[in-house]
XYZ file of C-alpha atoms in Angstrom:
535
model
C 33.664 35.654 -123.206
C 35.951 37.541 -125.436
C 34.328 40.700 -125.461
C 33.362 40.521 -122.014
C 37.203 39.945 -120.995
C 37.836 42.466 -122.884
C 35.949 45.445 -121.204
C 36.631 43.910 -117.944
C 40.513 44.579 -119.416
C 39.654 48.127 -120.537
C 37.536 48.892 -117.451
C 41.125 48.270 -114.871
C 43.297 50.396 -117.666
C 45.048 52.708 -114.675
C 47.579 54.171 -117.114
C 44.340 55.065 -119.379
C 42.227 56.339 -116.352
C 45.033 58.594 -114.744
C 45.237 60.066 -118.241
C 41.709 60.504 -118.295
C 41.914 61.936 -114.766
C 44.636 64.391 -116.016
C 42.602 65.911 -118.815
C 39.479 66.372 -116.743
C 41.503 68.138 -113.839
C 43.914 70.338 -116.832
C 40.520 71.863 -117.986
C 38.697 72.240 -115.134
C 41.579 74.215 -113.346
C 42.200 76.073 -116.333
C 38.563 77.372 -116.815
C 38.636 78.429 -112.700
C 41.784 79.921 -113.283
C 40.208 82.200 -115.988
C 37.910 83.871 -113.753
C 38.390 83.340 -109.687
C 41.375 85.390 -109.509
C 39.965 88.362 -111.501
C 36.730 88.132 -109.240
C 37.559 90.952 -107.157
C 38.662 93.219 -109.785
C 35.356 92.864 -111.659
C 33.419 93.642 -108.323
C 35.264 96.898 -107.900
C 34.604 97.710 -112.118
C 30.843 96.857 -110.486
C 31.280 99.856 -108.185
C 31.531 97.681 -104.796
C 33.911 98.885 -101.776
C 36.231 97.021 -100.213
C 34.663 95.928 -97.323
C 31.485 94.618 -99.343
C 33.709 92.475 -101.745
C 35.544 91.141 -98.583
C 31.839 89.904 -97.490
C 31.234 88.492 -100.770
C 34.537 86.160 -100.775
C 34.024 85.572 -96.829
C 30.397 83.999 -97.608
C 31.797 82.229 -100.793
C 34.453 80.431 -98.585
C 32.207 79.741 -95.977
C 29.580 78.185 -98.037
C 31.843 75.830 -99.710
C 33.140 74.946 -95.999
C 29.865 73.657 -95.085
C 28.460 72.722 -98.176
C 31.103 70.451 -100.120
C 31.566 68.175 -97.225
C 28.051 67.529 -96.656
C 27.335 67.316 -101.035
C 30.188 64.386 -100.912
C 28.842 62.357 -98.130
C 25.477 62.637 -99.920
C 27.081 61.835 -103.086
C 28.630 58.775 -101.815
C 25.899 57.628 -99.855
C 23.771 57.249 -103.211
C 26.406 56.244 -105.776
C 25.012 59.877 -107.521
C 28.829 60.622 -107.864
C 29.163 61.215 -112.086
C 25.252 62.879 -111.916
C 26.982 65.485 -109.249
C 30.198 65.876 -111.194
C 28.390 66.693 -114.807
C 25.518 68.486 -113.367
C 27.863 70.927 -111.146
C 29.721 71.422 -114.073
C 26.727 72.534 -116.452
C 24.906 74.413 -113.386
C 28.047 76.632 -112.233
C 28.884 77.238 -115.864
C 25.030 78.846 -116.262
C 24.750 80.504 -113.560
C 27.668 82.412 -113.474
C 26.776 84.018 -116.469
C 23.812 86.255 -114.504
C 27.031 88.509 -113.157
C 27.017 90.045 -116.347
C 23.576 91.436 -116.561
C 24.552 93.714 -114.309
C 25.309 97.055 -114.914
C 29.112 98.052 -115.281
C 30.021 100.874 -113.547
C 33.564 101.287 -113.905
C 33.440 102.917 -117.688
C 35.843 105.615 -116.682
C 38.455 103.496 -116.564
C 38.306 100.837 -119.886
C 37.510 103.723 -121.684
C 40.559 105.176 -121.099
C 42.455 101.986 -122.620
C 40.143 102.190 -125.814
C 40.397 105.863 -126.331
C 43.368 105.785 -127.809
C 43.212 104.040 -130.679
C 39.693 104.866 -131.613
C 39.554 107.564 -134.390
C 36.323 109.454 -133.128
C 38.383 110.180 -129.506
C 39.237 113.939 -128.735
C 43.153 113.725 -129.460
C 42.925 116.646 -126.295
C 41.660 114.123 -123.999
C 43.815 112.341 -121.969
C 43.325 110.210 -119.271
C 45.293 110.183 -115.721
C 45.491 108.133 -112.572
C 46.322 109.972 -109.413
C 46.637 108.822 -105.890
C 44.136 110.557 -103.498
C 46.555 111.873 -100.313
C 44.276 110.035 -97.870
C 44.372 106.911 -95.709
C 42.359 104.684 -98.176
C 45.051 105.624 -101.008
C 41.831 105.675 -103.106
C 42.815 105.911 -106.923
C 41.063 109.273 -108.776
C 40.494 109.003 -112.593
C 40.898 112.399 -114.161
C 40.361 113.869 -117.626
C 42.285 116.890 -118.680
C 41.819 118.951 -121.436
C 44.538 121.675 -122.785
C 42.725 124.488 -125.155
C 44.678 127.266 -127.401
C 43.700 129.551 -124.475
C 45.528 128.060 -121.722
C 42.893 127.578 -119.339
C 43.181 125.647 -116.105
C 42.509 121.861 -116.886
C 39.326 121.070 -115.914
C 38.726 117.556 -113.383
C 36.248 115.246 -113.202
C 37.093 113.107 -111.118
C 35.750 109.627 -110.210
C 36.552 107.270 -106.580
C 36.963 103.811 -107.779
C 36.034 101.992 -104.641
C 32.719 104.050 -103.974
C 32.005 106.776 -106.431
C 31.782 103.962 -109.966
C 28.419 103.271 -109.194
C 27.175 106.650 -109.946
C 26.161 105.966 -113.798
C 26.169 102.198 -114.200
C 24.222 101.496 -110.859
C 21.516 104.173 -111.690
C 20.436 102.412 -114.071
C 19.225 99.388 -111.016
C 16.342 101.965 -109.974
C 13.487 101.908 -111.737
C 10.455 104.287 -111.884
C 8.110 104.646 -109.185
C 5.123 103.215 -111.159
C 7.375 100.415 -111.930
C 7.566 99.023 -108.653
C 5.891 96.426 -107.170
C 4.537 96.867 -103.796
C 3.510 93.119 -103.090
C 7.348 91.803 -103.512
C 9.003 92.600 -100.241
C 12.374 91.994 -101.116
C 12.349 93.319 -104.032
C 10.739 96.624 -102.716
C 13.515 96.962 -99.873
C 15.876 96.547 -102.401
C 14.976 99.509 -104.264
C 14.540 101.793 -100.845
C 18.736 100.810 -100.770
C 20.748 103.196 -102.474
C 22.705 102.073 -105.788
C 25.789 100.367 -104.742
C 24.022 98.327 -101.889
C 21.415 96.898 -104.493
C 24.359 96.051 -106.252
C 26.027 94.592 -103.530
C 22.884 92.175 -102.310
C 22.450 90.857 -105.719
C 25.820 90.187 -105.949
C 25.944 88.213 -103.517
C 22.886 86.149 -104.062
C 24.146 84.627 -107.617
C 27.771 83.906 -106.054
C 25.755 82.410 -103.161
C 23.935 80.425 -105.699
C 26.857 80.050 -107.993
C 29.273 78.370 -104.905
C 25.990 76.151 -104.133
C 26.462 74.938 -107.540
C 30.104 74.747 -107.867
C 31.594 73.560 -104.442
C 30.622 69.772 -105.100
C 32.729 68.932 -107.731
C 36.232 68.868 -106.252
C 35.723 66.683 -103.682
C 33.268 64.461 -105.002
C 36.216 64.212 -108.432
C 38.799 63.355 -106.147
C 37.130 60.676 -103.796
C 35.223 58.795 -106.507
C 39.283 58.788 -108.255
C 41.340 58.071 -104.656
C 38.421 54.952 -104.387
C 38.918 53.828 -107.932
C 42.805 53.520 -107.508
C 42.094 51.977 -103.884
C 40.820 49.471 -105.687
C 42.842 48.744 -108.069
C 45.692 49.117 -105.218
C 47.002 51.884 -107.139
C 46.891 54.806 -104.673
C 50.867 56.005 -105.211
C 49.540 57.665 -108.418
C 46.420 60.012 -107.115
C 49.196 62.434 -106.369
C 50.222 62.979 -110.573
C 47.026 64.904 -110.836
C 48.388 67.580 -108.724
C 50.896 67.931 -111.239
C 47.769 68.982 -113.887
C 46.478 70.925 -111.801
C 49.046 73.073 -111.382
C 49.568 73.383 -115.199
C 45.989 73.646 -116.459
C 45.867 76.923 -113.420
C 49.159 78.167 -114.885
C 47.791 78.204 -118.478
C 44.555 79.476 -117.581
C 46.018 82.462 -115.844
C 47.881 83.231 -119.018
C 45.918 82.646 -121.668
C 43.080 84.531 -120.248
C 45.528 87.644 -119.697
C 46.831 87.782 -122.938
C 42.904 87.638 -124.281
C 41.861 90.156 -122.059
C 44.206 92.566 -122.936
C 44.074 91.583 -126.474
C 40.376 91.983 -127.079
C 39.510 94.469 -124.088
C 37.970 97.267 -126.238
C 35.733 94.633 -128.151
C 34.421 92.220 -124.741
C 35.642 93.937 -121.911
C 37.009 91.598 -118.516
C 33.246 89.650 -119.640
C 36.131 87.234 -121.622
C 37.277 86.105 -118.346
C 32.992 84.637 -117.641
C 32.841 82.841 -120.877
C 36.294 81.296 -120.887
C 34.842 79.849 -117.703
C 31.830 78.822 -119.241
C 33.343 77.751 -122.360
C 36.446 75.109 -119.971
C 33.197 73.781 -118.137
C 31.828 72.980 -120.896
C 34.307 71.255 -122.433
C 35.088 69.477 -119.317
C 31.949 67.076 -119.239
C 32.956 65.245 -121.556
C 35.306 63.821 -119.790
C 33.551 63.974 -116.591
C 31.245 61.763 -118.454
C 34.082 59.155 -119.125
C 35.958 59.671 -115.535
C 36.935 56.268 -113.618
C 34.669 56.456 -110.635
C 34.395 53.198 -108.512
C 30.612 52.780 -107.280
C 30.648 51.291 -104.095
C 27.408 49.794 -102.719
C 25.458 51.968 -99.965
C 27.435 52.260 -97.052
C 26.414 54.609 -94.009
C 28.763 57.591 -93.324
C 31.709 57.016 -91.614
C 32.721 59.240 -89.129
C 36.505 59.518 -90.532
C 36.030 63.326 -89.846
C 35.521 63.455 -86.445
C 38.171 60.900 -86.006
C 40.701 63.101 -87.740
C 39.577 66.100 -85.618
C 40.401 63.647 -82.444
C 43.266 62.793 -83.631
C 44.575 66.306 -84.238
C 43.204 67.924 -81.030
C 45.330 65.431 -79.259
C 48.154 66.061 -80.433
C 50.360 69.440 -79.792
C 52.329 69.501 -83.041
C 49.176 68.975 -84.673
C 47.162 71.794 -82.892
C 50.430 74.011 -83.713
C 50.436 72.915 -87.531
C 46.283 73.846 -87.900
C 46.905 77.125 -86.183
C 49.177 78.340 -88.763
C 47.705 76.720 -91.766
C 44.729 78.828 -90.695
C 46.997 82.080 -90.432
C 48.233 80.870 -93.529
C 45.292 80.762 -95.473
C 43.785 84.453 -94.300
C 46.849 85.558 -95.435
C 46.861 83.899 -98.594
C 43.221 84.790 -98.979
C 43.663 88.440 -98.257
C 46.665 88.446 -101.207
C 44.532 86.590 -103.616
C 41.553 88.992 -103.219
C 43.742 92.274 -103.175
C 47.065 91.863 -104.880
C 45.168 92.415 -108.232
C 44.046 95.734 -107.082
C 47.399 96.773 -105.860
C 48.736 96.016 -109.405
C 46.145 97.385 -111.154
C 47.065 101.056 -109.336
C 50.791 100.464 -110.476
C 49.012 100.295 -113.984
C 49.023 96.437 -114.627
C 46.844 95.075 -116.988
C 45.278 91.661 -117.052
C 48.595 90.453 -119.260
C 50.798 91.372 -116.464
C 48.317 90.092 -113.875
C 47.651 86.989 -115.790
C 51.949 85.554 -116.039
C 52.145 86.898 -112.722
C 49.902 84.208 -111.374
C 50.948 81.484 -113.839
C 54.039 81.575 -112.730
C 53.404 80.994 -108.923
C 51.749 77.843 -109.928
C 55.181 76.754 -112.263
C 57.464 77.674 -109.791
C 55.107 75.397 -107.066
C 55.767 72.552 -109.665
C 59.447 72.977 -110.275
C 60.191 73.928 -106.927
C 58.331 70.078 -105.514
C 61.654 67.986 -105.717
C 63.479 70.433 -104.097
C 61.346 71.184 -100.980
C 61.676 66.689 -100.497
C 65.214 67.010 -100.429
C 65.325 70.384 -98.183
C 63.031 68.317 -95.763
C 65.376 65.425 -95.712
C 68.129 68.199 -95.350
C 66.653 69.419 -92.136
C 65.574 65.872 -90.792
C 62.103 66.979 -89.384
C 59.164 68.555 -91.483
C 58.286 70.976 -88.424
C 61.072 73.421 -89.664
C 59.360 73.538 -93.152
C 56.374 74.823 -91.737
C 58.648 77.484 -90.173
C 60.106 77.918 -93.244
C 56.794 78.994 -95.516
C 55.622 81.173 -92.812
C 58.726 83.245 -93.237
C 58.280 82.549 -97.082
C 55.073 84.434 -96.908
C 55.918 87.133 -94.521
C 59.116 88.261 -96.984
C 55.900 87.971 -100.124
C 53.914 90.106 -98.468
C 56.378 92.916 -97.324
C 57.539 92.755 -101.076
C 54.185 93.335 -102.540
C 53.814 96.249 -100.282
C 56.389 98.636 -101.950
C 55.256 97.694 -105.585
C 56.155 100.143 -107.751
C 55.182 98.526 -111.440
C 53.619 95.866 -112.699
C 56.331 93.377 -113.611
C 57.988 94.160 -110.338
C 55.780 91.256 -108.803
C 57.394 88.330 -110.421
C 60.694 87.896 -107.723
C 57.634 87.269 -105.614
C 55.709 85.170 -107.336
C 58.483 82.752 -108.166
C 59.084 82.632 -104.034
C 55.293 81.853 -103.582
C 55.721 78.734 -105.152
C 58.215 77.453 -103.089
C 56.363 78.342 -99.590
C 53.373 76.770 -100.481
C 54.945 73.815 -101.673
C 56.924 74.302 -98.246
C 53.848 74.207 -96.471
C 52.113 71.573 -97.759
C 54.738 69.200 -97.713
C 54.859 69.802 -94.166
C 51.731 69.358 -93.542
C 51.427 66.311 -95.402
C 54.236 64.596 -93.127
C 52.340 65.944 -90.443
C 48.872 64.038 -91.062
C 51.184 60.769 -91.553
C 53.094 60.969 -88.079
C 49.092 61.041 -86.402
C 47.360 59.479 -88.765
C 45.559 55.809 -87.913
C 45.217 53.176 -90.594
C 43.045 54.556 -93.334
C 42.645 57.859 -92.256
C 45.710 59.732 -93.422
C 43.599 61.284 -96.416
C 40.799 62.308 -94.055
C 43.157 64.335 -91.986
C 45.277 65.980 -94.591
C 42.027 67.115 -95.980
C 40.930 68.586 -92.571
C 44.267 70.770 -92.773
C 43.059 71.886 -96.188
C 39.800 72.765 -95.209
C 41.205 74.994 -92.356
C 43.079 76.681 -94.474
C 41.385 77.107 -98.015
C 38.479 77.804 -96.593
C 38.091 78.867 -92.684
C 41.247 80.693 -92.726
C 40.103 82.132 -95.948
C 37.047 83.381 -94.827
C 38.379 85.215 -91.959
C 41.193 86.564 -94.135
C 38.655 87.747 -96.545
C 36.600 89.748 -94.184
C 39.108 90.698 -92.331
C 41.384 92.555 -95.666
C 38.092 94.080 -97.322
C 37.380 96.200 -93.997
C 41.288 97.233 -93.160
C 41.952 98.203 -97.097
C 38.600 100.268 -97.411
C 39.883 102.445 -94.226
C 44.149 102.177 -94.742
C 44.794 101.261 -97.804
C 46.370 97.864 -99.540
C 50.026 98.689 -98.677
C 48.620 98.869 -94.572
C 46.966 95.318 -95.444
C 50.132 94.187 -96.338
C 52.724 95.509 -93.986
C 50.210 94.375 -91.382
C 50.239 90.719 -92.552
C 54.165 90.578 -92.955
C 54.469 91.897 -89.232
C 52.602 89.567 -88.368
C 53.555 86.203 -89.850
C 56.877 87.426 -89.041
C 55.900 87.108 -85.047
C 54.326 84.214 -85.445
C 57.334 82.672 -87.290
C 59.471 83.171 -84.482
C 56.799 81.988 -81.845
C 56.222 79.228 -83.753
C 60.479 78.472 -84.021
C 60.400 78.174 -80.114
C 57.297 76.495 -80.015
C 58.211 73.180 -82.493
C 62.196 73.702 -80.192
C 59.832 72.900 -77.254
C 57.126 70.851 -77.915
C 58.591 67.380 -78.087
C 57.190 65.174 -81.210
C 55.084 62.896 -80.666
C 54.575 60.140 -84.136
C 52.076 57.374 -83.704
C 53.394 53.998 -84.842
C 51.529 53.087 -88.592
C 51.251 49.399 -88.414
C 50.015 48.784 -91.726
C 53.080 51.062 -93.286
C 55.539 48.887 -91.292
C 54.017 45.577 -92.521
C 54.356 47.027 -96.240
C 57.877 47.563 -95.278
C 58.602 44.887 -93.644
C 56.800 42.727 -96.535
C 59.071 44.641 -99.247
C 62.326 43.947 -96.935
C 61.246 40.386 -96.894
C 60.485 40.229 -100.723
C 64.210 41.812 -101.439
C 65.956 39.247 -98.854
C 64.082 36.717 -100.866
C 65.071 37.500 -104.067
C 68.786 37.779 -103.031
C 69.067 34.430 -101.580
C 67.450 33.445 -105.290
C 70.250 34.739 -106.535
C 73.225 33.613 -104.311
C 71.268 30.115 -104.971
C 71.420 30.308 -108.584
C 74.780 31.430 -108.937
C 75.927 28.574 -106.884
C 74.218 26.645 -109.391
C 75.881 27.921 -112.156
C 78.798 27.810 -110.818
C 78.871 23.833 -110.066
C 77.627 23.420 -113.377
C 80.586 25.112 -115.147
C 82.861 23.176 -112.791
C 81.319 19.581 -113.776
C-alpha cells in the first residue's frame, strides 16, 4: 500500500512533470534551432537557385500541414503517443544526415575563409566578393593575383545561385557503362543536368526527413495539455513557451559561434550533427515525458468546428487573413534574410546572435505586449500593430549594409510576434465554445506557420532569383504596409462580435463566490474575537 501510494504520489508530481516538460522542449528547440534556419544557406553552398530552394521549403511546409494533423489523430486514436515521440526523434535525427553525402559545391567560397591562415596558401591570392550590376544582384567570387610584372589581374569568376554546381555537382554523373537502364528514375535523373539532379534528391530526403519529423510537436504538446487537463492544471502548459524560446535562442548561438569557430575543420556539416547530436539527447526525456493515455476514443471533429466557428465570424475571417500574410512574410525572411547577410559578409556568428536575440526579445518583450493590450482596451489594434511591426522589419533589412546592422531589427521582431500572437490568442477566446479554445488557436497557427509559409516560400524563391533580395523585401514592406491600413479601417468598421463562455463565467462566478465567502468568515470571526475580549 505504501509503495503503491507512493508512485500514485510521484505519478501526479505537476511541479516535477512541467520540469520534465521544460527540459524535453529546451533541447528539442535547441537542436532545430541549430540547423532549420541555416537550411537555405546550405542549399545555395549545394549549388541550388533560388526558385528551387523556395520549392523545397514550400513542399516542407506543406507536408507538415497535412501530415502532423493527421499523425496526431492517429497517435491519439491508439494511445501510440511516447512510440511516435521517441521514434520521430531517432528517425529525423538519421535521416537528415543523407544531406551530407551530397556533393558540396560551393568550395569557392569556404575556401576563401580558410586560406588565410593556412601556410601552404599563395600569400598573392586573395579573395573578393563583388556585386554583379544585374537585376538578380547575383554575388561573383573572384580571385586576383598581382605579379612583379604588373599584369592585369586575372578573374575567375563563379555565380553563387547557379554557376556552384559546376565542380561539386559533376561529380552526380556517372559513366555511361555505369548506368542502369532498368531503373527509370534513376536513368531520368541522370539525362537532368547537374544542379536539377541535385535539386530532385534534395528534395526527396527533406520530403522524407519532414515525414519523419512533423509528428512530434503536436503529438508532445497534446499528450502534455491532456496530462495537465487532468490533473486540472492547464494554467501552466503556457511555461513551456517560455523554454522554447530559450532552448531556440541558445541553439542559434551556440551553433554560430561553432561554426565559425571550427569552419575550416567541419564546414556548415556542424550545424547536421548538432541536430543529430540535441535529438539524441532528447529521448531520454521523451522516454520519461508525462503523457496521459486516454482509452480509444473516435476522432472528434474539434477541427471542423473551429473552422465553423471562424468562418462565421468577421473579425475572425479578418484575423486568419493576416496571420496568413503574416506568415509568407515571415517565411520569405526566414528563408532569405541569411542570404542577404551573408552578401554584407556575415558569418554564421553574426547570423547565429542575430536570431537568438529575436527569440529573447519575444520573451522579455511578453509582459509588456499584456499591458499594451490592456492599454488599448481591444486586442484587434495589436494585430494592427505587428503588421506595421513587420512592415518597418522588412524595409530595414532591405538597406543592410553589414552584418551587425540587423540587430535594431531583430530586437523589434520580438515584440511583433509576440504582438501578434497575443492577439490572436484573445481572438480564439472571444469565438471559442467550451473546450475548443485550443483547437482554434491552433487552426490560426497552422494558417500561418505553415499555409502562409508555403505560399511565402514559393512565392520569395521565384521573385529573388529574377530581382534580387532587396526587391523581395521592399515588396513585402509595401505591402504589409497597405494591408495595415486596410486592415485599421476594417477592425474601425466591423463591429465585434464575442460569444458568451459559460463555463469561464461559472469559474468566475465560483471564485467571486469563494472570496465573498471567505470575507464573511472573517467579519464572523472578528466579531468573535471581539466579544470575547469584551467578556
Amino acid at each position: 500500500m505504501k509503495k503503491g501510494a507512493m508512485q500514485k504520489s510521484k505519478q501526479w508530481n505537476v511541479k516535477g512533470a512541467m520540469r520534465l516538460a521544460g527540459v524535453f522542449h529546451f533541447l528539442h528547440s535547441c537542436g532545430s534551432a541549430c540547423l532549420l534556419p541555416f537550411l537555405t544557406l546550405y542549399f545555395r553552398h549545394l549549388g541550388l537557385s533560388a526558385s528551387m530552394i523556395g520549392i523545397i521549403m514550400a513542399s516542407k511546409h506543406l507536408l507538415a500541414l497535412v501530415w502532423r494533423p493527421f499523425s496526431s489523430i492517429l497517435a491519439r486514436q491508439y494511445d501510440k503517443r511516447r512510440t511516435v515521440i521517441v521514434g520521430s526523434l531517432l528517425s529525423s535525427a538519421l535521416v537528415v544526415l543523407a544531406v551530407l553525402l551530397f556533393p558540396s559545391a560551393g568550395v569557392q567560397t569556404e575556401s576563401g575563409r580558410c586560406n588565410a591562415s593556412q601556410p601552404d596558401a599563395d600569400p598573392t591570392t586573395i579573395l573578393q566578393r563583388t556585386t554583379v550590376p544585374s537585376q538578380s544582384n547575383t554575388t561573383v567570387y573572384s580571385i586576383d593575383q598581382t605579379s612583379v610584372n604588373t599584369e592585369q589581374p586575372v578573374e575567375v569568376s563563379t555565380l553563387v545561385t547557379s554557376n556552384w554546381s559546376a565542380r561539386g555537382l559533376r561529380s552526380l554523373k556517372k559513366p555511361e557503362q555505369e548506368e542502369d537502364p532498368h531503373t527509370e528514375f534513376l536513368g531520368s535523373l541522370k539525362a537532368m543536368d547537374a544542379q536539377h539532379q541535385m535539386f530532385f534528391l534534395v528534395l526527396i530526403v527533406m520530403g522524407l526527413w519532414e515525414f519523419m519529423a512533423a509528428p512530434l510537436e503536436w503529438t508532445a504538446d497534446d499528450g502534455l495539455y491532456e496530462y495537465l487537463d487532468f490533473v486540472d492544471a492547464t494554467d501552466r502548459h503556457n511555461t513551456v513557451k517560455l523554454w522554447k524560446q530559450l532552448g531556440a535562442a541558445f541553439g542559434n548561438c551556440a551553433v554560430g559561434v561553432l561554426v565559425t569557430s571550427l569552419f575550416c575543420l567541419t564546414g556548415t556539416a556542424l550545424e547536421f550533427y548538432s541536430y543529430t547530436l540535441f535529438m539524441i539527447l532528447t529521448i531520454p526525456t521523451a522516454a520519461l515525458l508525462p503523457i496521459y493515455l486516454r482509452k480509444r476514443e473516435r476522432p472528434t471533429s474539434g477541427g471542423f468546428k473551429a473552422l465553423q466557428l471562424v468562418h462565421g465570424n468577421s473579425q475572425a475571417i479578418l484575423c486568419a487573413v493576416t496571420v496568413i500574410l503574416i506568415g509568407m512574410v515571415s517565411s520569405a525572411v526566414s528563408d532569405f534574410l541569411l542570404w542577404h547577410m551573408q552578401d554584407c559578409g556575415a558569418t554564421e556568428i553574426h547570423m547565429g546572435i542575430s536570431l537568438a536575440l529575436a527569440h529573447l526579445s519575444q520573451t522579455g518583450f511578453a509582459p509588456f505586449v499584456g499591458r499594451l493590450s490592456r492599454f488599448l482596451k481591444y486586442h484587434g489594434w495589436l494585430l494592427v500593430i505587428a503588421v506595421v511591426s513587420l512592415a518597418l522589419q522588412c524595409l530595414y533589412y532591405s538597406f543592410l549594409w553589414a552584418p551587425w546592422a540587423v540587430i535594431p531589427a531583430q530586437l523589434v521582431a520580438g515584440f511583433g510576434t509576440g504582438a501578434l500572437w497575443c492577439s490572436v490568442t484573445s481572438q480564439s477566446e472571444d469565438i471559442a465554445t467550451p473546450g475548443i479554445e485550443k483547437t482554434i488557436l491552433r487552426l490560426f497557427e497552422v494558417l500561418s506557420l505553415e499555409l502562409g509559409a508555403a505560399i511565402g516560400s514559393l512565392a520569395a524563391g521565384f521573385v529573388v532569383q529574377k530581382f534580387g533580395v532587396q526587391v523581395l523585401f521592399q515588396g513585402m514592406a509595401v505591402t504589409l504596409a497597405l494591408w495595415s491600413s486596410a486592415l485599421a479601417v476594417l477592425k474601425w468598421k466591423i463591429p465585434r462580435q464575442r460569444r458568451i463562455n459559460y463555463s469561464r463565467l461559472l469559474a468566475a462566478d465560483t471564485e467571486i463566490s469563494e472570496s465573498e465567502s471567505d470575507q464573511e468568515k472573517d467579519w464572523l470571526e472578528t466579531a468573535m474575537d471581539d466579544a470575547r475580549g469584551n467578556n
